[in-house]
Amino acid sequence: MSTRYPFTAVVGMDDLRLALLLNAVSPAVGGVLVRGEKGTAKSTAVRALAELLPEVPVVAGCRFSCAPDSPDPGCPDGPHGNAPGTSRPARMVELPVGASEDRLVGALDIEKALAEGVKAFEPGLLAAAHRGILYVDEVNLLHDHLIDLLLDAAAMGASHVEREGVSVRHAARFLLVGTMNPEEGELRPQLLDRFGLTVEVAASRDPGQRVEVVRRRLAFEDDPAAFAARWADEETALRERIATARKLLPQVTLGDAVLLQIAATCAAFEVDGMRADIVMARAATALAAWAGRTEVTSEDVRQAALLALPHRRRRSPFDAPGLDEDKLDETLEQFKGDEPDGDPEPDGPGDGGPGGGGPDGGGIPPQGEGPDGPAPESAEAPESTPAPQSAPQGSGAGERGAVKAGEPFRTKVLSVPGLGEGAAGRRSRARTEHGRTTGSTRPRGALTKLHLAATVRAAAPHQRARGRSGPGLVVRRDDLRQATREGREGNLVLFAVDASGSMAARQRMSAVKGAVLSLLLDAYQRRDKVGLVTFRGRDAEVALPPTSSVDAAAARLEKLPTGGRTPLSAGLLKAHDVLRVERLRDPSRRPLLVVVTDGRATGGGADPVALAARAARLHAAEGTASVVVDCETGPVRLGLAGALARELGGTAVTLDELRADSIAGLVRDVQAAGQTTQTAWRAA
């Protein structure tokens, strides 16, 4: 067994360590979501937590970890009766991002079903994680079908499996811990709300602390066992303090004044539902137990709010998470009742030693007195500010500053025609590994998804000829059938946005940005990759290479300046280059080109209209699905955007139609290449 990095050897990251420890004290808090940039030891800290948890009493031989004193009456391995009990270390089960549905929830044991004619259930990761930790690294990249299963299990505390003639239910109560890098995309709101607490982590900007991180990591990699031994006493002390806090937890009381503060805080920050109130109450109770107190204080409520509310108060996927601490303090002060009597900083378990309370009496284990001597003091990381975006080359005269985007609205589905085979998502039809079964076929290579009924039908006529004598089927390789499934895929949505002078009227550009922002919201919800190409002046630029971070695209759009000529051909050619490269990188992900323009072409050569037409036909020849969002305004319209859409072999919609229900018939299943080339636009 590999040696894990000790929890007490982690440098800094106070909020993360506190959130994990609160869940160790009270698993009912509901888990932790750790958000942060790559290389910040998120996974290291989470994996180290499992070594601190107390052992779990289980029924001997039960694959579903039933407790000896209260076994699950519906356990598939039961009934247990007076089965002997034993104990084992708490498990941390890792759910890979690319796991199959069968791996997560379990499935029929195909080997026993075919060879012995017996229905046998093979447990999945949810069964293994029961009464332990279920850890998902890069949880924001988890496929939607797995997210749905996780949501069901987290809500009911049980997993239900209904498939292939098997009907099984077993308990599945686990501590859900996820880590993610927000640059790679956000979580679905339903799953986000299932995490009790959330923590933002970033690498320290203090050189001394960074040196200590490197020193400890190198020492661990040189000799993991010796490094862990040096921290063994600290780990033991922290483990004992967790056990003591768990015993104290049932004695902690929540006074009416504290409950009023919790309710008032959740109402003040307009969080949805009541889960936030419950999580705050449980977190505050765990904080009091961790500090060795039996009553919850206002400071416990404040700390609980900072951990439980930031991810619940977001009103839009593009709003930055966080909490206004001044508003929090004002709310707590306004509804402050009588504080509990007694010293708010008692000599709790472990006080003053490794894993002892912080300065507030209920905080995290200090970094100070470890085996390697005092660690550097943590420096407050400065808030990062985005670097200013440089203007495109040759923007020309008349450049105007960025215009604020209009209010986003709900759009209809823009989908790519046909049946793809791309990454799982929610936009276009596709053959997928997970989805509804539509038929069966002979496997071309290794069998991955068995179609049981089709396999049995293929083998059944040959049983007498094969000399079958027992209950099981005699199955040969030629009998096996692969299930074919259909679901939805995510696409690459590439925006080509006209930022020229003809689009620069403030009210008009605000509406245009609002429309693009609305489409970005739709792409976020449908799990697409997005890219952003802008054109103005004499050239075009890739404002954002294709990425899963729709937040980044929204930020670039917000800062987009306008002005200059309209190099429409340059914008289309730049989009063509981006799509060509992406086809090489990810050939299975189909693109959707969204051109946002009024259709004018006033730059890029001697005959800009003809050049733009040729560039558009490049996309049409390659079958790229496209939509032109027509931004032309005024009483007299030239229809240039519509002509451009015909050259692209796509569809044109106006800004008004983008908002209206009538858009559904116009842009669903966007037309592919092959439409008749029109010459009227060139003449215009």
PDB file of C-alpha atoms in Angstrom, residues 514-670:
ATOM      1  CA  GLY A 514     -26.424  40.496 -24.594  1.00  0.00           C
ATOM      2  CA  ALA A 515     -27.375  38.081 -27.373  1.00  0.00           C
ATOM      3  CA  VAL A 516     -23.915  36.482 -27.438  1.00  0.00           C
ATOM      4  CA  LEU A 517     -23.934  36.263 -23.641  1.00  0.00           C
ATOM      5  CA  SER A 518     -27.297  34.488 -23.832  1.00  0.00           C
ATOM      6  CA  LEU A 519     -25.872  31.988 -26.315  1.00  0.00           C
ATOM      7  CA  LEU A 520     -22.877  31.501 -24.023  1.00  0.00           C
ATOM      8  CA  LEU A 521     -25.243  30.720 -21.161  1.00  0.00           C
ATOM      9  CA  ASP A 522     -26.905  28.146 -23.384  1.00  0.00           C
ATOM     10  CA  ALA A 523     -23.491  26.662 -24.246  1.00  0.00           C
ATOM     11  CA  TYR A 524     -22.646  26.490 -20.531  1.00  0.00           C
ATOM     12  CA  GLN A 525     -25.805  24.548 -19.797  1.00  0.00           C
ATOM     13  CA  ARG A 526     -25.245  22.189 -22.720  1.00  0.00           C
ATOM     14  CA  ARG A 527     -21.632  21.366 -21.792  1.00  0.00           C
ATOM     15  CA  ASP A 528     -20.094  22.740 -24.988  1.00  0.00           C
ATOM     16  CA  LYS A 529     -16.618  23.966 -25.715  1.00  0.00           C
ATOM     17  CA  VAL A 530     -16.631  27.574 -26.879  1.00  0.00           C
ATOM     18  CA  GLY A 531     -14.248  29.827 -28.762  1.00  0.00           C
ATOM     19  CA  LEU A 532     -14.343  33.508 -29.668  1.00  0.00           C
ATOM     20  CA  VAL A 533     -13.037  35.178 -32.834  1.00  0.00           C
ATOM     21  CA  THR A 534     -13.445  38.941 -33.253  1.00  0.00           C
ATOM     22  CA  PHE A 535     -12.838  41.071 -36.325  1.00  0.00           C
ATOM     23  CA  ARG A 536     -12.514  44.827 -36.803  1.00  0.00           C
ATOM     24  CA  GLY A 537     -10.071  47.322 -38.318  1.00  0.00           C
ATOM     25  CA  ARG A 538      -7.806  45.464 -40.756  1.00  0.00           C
ATOM     26  CA  ASP A 539      -7.690  41.981 -39.243  1.00  0.00           C
ATOM     27  CA  ALA A 540      -9.243  39.352 -36.993  1.00  0.00           C
ATOM     28  CA  GLU A 541      -7.956  37.765 -33.808  1.00  0.00           C
ATOM     29  CA  VAL A 542      -8.696  34.723 -31.678  1.00  0.00           C
ATOM     30  CA  ALA A 543      -9.920  36.423 -28.521  1.00  0.00           C
ATOM     31  CA  LEU A 544     -10.341  33.042 -26.836  1.00  0.00           C
ATOM     32  CA  PRO A 545      -9.096  29.668 -28.145  1.00  0.00           C
ATOM     33  CA  PRO A 546     -11.654  26.848 -27.809  1.00  0.00           C
ATOM     34  CA  THR A 547     -12.092  26.002 -24.147  1.00  0.00           C
ATOM     35  CA  SER A 548     -14.577  24.469 -21.732  1.00  0.00           C
ATOM     36  CA  SER A 549     -14.502  27.623 -19.606  1.00  0.00           C
ATOM     37  CA  VAL A 550     -17.516  29.603 -20.759  1.00  0.00           C
ATOM     38  CA  ASP A 551     -16.752  32.090 -17.974  1.00  0.00           C
ATOM     39  CA  ALA A 552     -13.569  33.066 -19.797  1.00  0.00           C
ATOM     40  CA  ALA A 553     -15.492  33.701 -23.020  1.00  0.00           C
ATOM     41  CA  ALA A 554     -17.980  35.911 -21.167  1.00  0.00           C
ATOM     42  CA  ALA A 555     -15.129  37.895 -19.602  1.00  0.00           C
ATOM     43  CA  ARG A 556     -13.449  38.484 -22.992  1.00  0.00           C
ATOM     44  CA  LEU A 557     -16.764  39.519 -24.521  1.00  0.00           C
ATOM     45  CA  GLU A 558     -17.359  42.069 -21.760  1.00  0.00           C
ATOM     46  CA  LYS A 559     -14.025  43.792 -22.499  1.00  0.00           C
ATOM     47  CA  LEU A 560     -14.429  43.765 -26.287  1.00  0.00           C
ATOM     48  CA  PRO A 561     -13.829  47.257 -27.777  1.00  0.00           C
ATOM     49  CA  THR A 562     -15.344  48.329 -31.088  1.00  0.00           C
ATOM     50  CA  GLY A 563     -14.443  50.544 -34.048  1.00  0.00           C
ATOM     51  CA  GLY A 564     -12.793  50.576 -37.447  1.00  0.00           C
ATOM     52  CA  ARG A 565     -13.627  48.826 -40.704  1.00  0.00           C
ATOM     53  CA  THR A 566     -15.326  45.442 -41.149  1.00  0.00           C
ATOM     54  CA  PRO A 567     -12.848  42.757 -42.317  1.00  0.00           C
ATOM     55  CA  LEU A 568     -15.540  40.087 -42.647  1.00  0.00           C
ATOM     56  CA  SER A 569     -13.389  37.823 -44.808  1.00  0.00           C
ATOM     57  CA  ALA A 570     -10.575  37.930 -42.227  1.00  0.00           C
ATOM     58  CA  GLY A 571     -13.007  36.923 -39.501  1.00  0.00           C
ATOM     59  CA  LEU A 572     -14.341  33.973 -41.487  1.00  0.00           C
ATOM     60  CA  LEU A 573     -10.839  32.836 -42.474  1.00  0.00           C
ATOM     61  CA  LYS A 574      -9.642  33.059 -38.878  1.00  0.00           C
ATOM     62  CA  ALA A 575     -12.652  30.987 -37.803  1.00  0.00           C
ATOM     63  CA  HIS A 576     -11.806  28.464 -40.530  1.00  0.00           C
ATOM     64  CA  ASP A 577      -8.236  28.163 -39.204  1.00  0.00           C
ATOM     65  CA  VAL A 578      -9.481  27.617 -35.649  1.00  0.00           C
ATOM     66  CA  LEU A 579     -11.912  24.905 -36.738  1.00  0.00           C
ATOM     67  CA  ARG A 580      -9.255  23.197 -38.887  1.00  0.00           C
ATOM     68  CA  VAL A 581      -6.902  22.920 -35.908  1.00  0.00           C
ATOM     69  CA  GLU A 582      -9.681  21.726 -33.615  1.00  0.00           C
ATOM     70  CA  ARG A 583     -10.666  19.004 -36.081  1.00  0.00           C
ATOM     71  CA  LEU A 584      -7.149  17.630 -35.756  1.00  0.00           C
ATOM     72  CA  ARG A 585      -7.179  17.854 -31.967  1.00  0.00           C
ATOM     73  CA  ASP A 586     -10.681  16.500 -31.399  1.00  0.00           C
ATOM     74  CA  PRO A 587     -12.114  15.050 -34.614  1.00  0.00           C
ATOM     75  CA  SER A 588     -15.220  13.621 -32.945  1.00  0.00           C
ATOM     76  CA  ARG A 589     -16.468  16.991 -31.632  1.00  0.00           C
ATOM     77  CA  ARG A 590     -18.618  18.620 -34.298  1.00  0.00           C
ATOM     78  CA  PRO A 591     -18.500  22.415 -34.674  1.00  0.00           C
ATOM     79  CA  LEU A 592     -21.246  25.017 -34.825  1.00  0.00           C
ATOM     80  CA  LEU A 593     -20.189  28.404 -36.220  1.00  0.00           C
ATOM     81  CA  VAL A 594     -22.184  31.389 -34.950  1.00  0.00           C
ATOM     82  CA  VAL A 595     -21.418  34.583 -36.903  1.00  0.00           C
ATOM     83  CA  VAL A 596     -22.683  37.753 -35.227  1.00  0.00           C
ATOM     84  CA  THR A 597     -22.677  40.577 -37.798  1.00  0.00           C
ATOM     85  CA  ASP A 598     -24.776  42.992 -39.846  1.00  0.00           C
ATOM     86  CA  GLY A 599     -23.312  41.424 -42.996  1.00  0.00           C
ATOM     87  CA  ARG A 600     -21.331  44.451 -44.156  1.00  0.00           C
ATOM     88  CA  ALA A 601     -17.828  43.890 -45.548  1.00  0.00           C
ATOM     89  CA  THR A 602     -15.726  47.067 -45.864  1.00  0.00           C
ATOM     90  CA  GLY A 603     -12.163  45.886 -45.315  1.00  0.00           C
ATOM     91  CA  GLY A 604      -9.774  43.135 -46.286  1.00  0.00           C
ATOM     92  CA  GLY A 605      -8.952  43.804 -49.946  1.00  0.00           C
ATOM     93  CA  ALA A 606      -9.997  45.412 -53.205  1.00  0.00           C
ATOM     94  CA  ASP A 607     -13.293  43.497 -53.305  1.00  0.00           C
ATOM     95  CA  PRO A 608     -14.159  42.720 -49.666  1.00  0.00           C
ATOM     96  CA  VAL A 609     -17.606  41.311 -50.486  1.00  0.00           C
ATOM     97  CA  ALA A 610     -16.218  38.753 -52.943  1.00  0.00           C
ATOM     98  CA  LEU A 611     -13.462  37.776 -50.525  1.00  0.00           C
ATOM     99  CA  ALA A 612     -16.015  37.274 -47.759  1.00  0.00           C
ATOM    100  CA  ALA A 613     -18.140  35.121 -50.093  1.00  0.00           C
ATOM    101  CA  ARG A 614     -15.150  32.909 -50.896  1.00  0.00           C
ATOM    102  CA  ALA A 615     -14.317  32.568 -47.209  1.00  0.00           C
ATOM    103  CA  ALA A 616     -17.929  31.622 -46.425  1.00  0.00           C
ATOM    104  CA  ARG A 617     -17.910  28.934 -49.122  1.00  0.00           C
ATOM    105  CA  LEU A 618     -14.871  27.327 -47.456  1.00  0.00           C
ATOM    106  CA  HIS A 619     -17.038  26.618 -44.411  1.00  0.00           C
ATOM    107  CA  ALA A 620     -19.920  25.407 -46.581  1.00  0.00           C
ATOM    108  CA  ALA A 621     -17.646  23.033 -48.522  1.00  0.00           C
ATOM    109  CA  GLU A 622     -16.542  21.367 -45.288  1.00  0.00           C
ATOM    110  CA  GLY A 623     -20.101  20.956 -44.049  1.00  0.00           C
ATOM    111  CA  THR A 624     -19.716  23.213 -41.028  1.00  0.00           C
ATOM    112  CA  ALA A 625     -23.099  23.907 -39.452  1.00  0.00           C
ATOM    113  CA  SER A 626     -23.579  27.649 -39.120  1.00  0.00           C
ATOM    114  CA  VAL A 627     -25.959  30.324 -37.913  1.00  0.00           C
ATOM    115  CA  VAL A 628     -25.727  34.038 -38.716  1.00  0.00           C
ATOM    116  CA  VAL A 629     -27.169  36.338 -36.059  1.00  0.00           C
ATOM    117  CA  ASP A 630     -28.316  39.351 -38.108  1.00  0.00           C
ATOM    118  CA  CYS A 631     -27.556  42.555 -36.205  1.00  0.00           C
ATOM    119  CA  GLU A 632     -28.754  44.950 -38.911  1.00  0.00           C
ATOM    120  CA  THR A 633     -31.077  47.664 -37.596  1.00  0.00           C
ATOM    121  CA  GLY A 634     -33.046  50.558 -39.002  1.00  0.00           C
ATOM    122  CA  PRO A 635     -36.144  50.942 -41.165  1.00  0.00           C
ATOM    123  CA  VAL A 636     -34.294  49.967 -44.347  1.00  0.00           C
ATOM    124  CA  ARG A 637     -32.542  46.600 -44.285  1.00  0.00           C
ATOM    125  CA  LEU A 638     -30.210  45.354 -47.004  1.00  0.00           C
ATOM    126  CA  GLY A 639     -30.445  41.685 -46.060  1.00  0.00           C
ATOM    127  CA  LEU A 640     -26.673  41.226 -46.218  1.00  0.00           C
ATOM    128  CA  ALA A 641     -26.545  38.866 -43.230  1.00  0.00           C
ATOM    129  CA  GLY A 642     -29.152  36.611 -44.840  1.00  0.00           C
ATOM    130  CA  ALA A 643     -27.104  36.423 -48.038  1.00  0.00           C
ATOM    131  CA  LEU A 644     -24.019  35.578 -45.965  1.00  0.00           C
ATOM    132  CA  ALA A 645     -25.946  32.766 -44.278  1.00  0.00           C
ATOM    133  CA  ARG A 646     -26.834  31.321 -47.671  1.00  0.00           C
ATOM    134  CA  GLU A 647     -23.183  31.392 -48.726  1.00  0.00           C
ATOM    135  CA  LEU A 648     -22.327  29.558 -45.523  1.00  0.00           C
ATOM    136  CA  GLY A 649     -25.084  27.028 -46.174  1.00  0.00           C
ATOM    137  CA  GLY A 650     -26.635  27.961 -42.864  1.00  0.00           C
ATOM    138  CA  THR A 651     -29.497  29.958 -41.384  1.00  0.00           C
ATOM    139  CA  ALA A 652     -29.917  33.627 -40.473  1.00  0.00           C
ATOM    140  CA  VAL A 653     -31.872  34.902 -37.470  1.00  0.00           C
ATOM    141  CA  THR A 654     -32.368  38.449 -36.259  1.00  0.00           C
ATOM    142  CA  LEU A 655     -31.736  39.619 -32.719  1.00  0.00           C
ATOM    143  CA  ASP A 656     -35.486  39.885 -32.214  1.00  0.00           C
ATOM    144  CA  GLU A 657     -36.060  36.356 -33.480  1.00  0.00           C
ATOM    145  CA  LEU A 658     -33.361  35.087 -31.148  1.00  0.00           C
ATOM    146  CA  ARG A 659     -35.616  36.084 -28.268  1.00  0.00           C
ATOM    147  CA  ALA A 660     -38.897  34.880 -29.760  1.00  0.00           C
ATOM    148  CA  ASP A 661     -40.479  31.442 -29.679  1.00  0.00           C
ATOM    149  CA  SER A 662     -40.612  31.465 -33.470  1.00  0.00           C
ATOM    150  CA  ILE A 663     -36.875  30.899 -33.567  1.00  0.00           C
ATOM    151  CA  ALA A 664     -37.442  27.232 -32.759  1.00  0.00           C
ATOM    152  CA  GLY A 665     -38.497  26.408 -36.280  1.00  0.00           C
ATOM    153  CA  LEU A 666     -35.824  28.568 -37.840  1.00  0.00           C
ATOM    154  CA  VAL A 667     -32.640  27.290 -36.283  1.00  0.00           C
ATOM    155  CA  ARG A 668     -33.315  23.821 -34.937  1.00  0.00           C
ATOM    156  CA  ASP A 669     -31.311  21.345 -36.989  1.00  0.00           C
ATOM    157  CA  VAL A 670     -29.250  23.944 -38.808  1.00  0.00           C
TER     158      VAL A 670
END
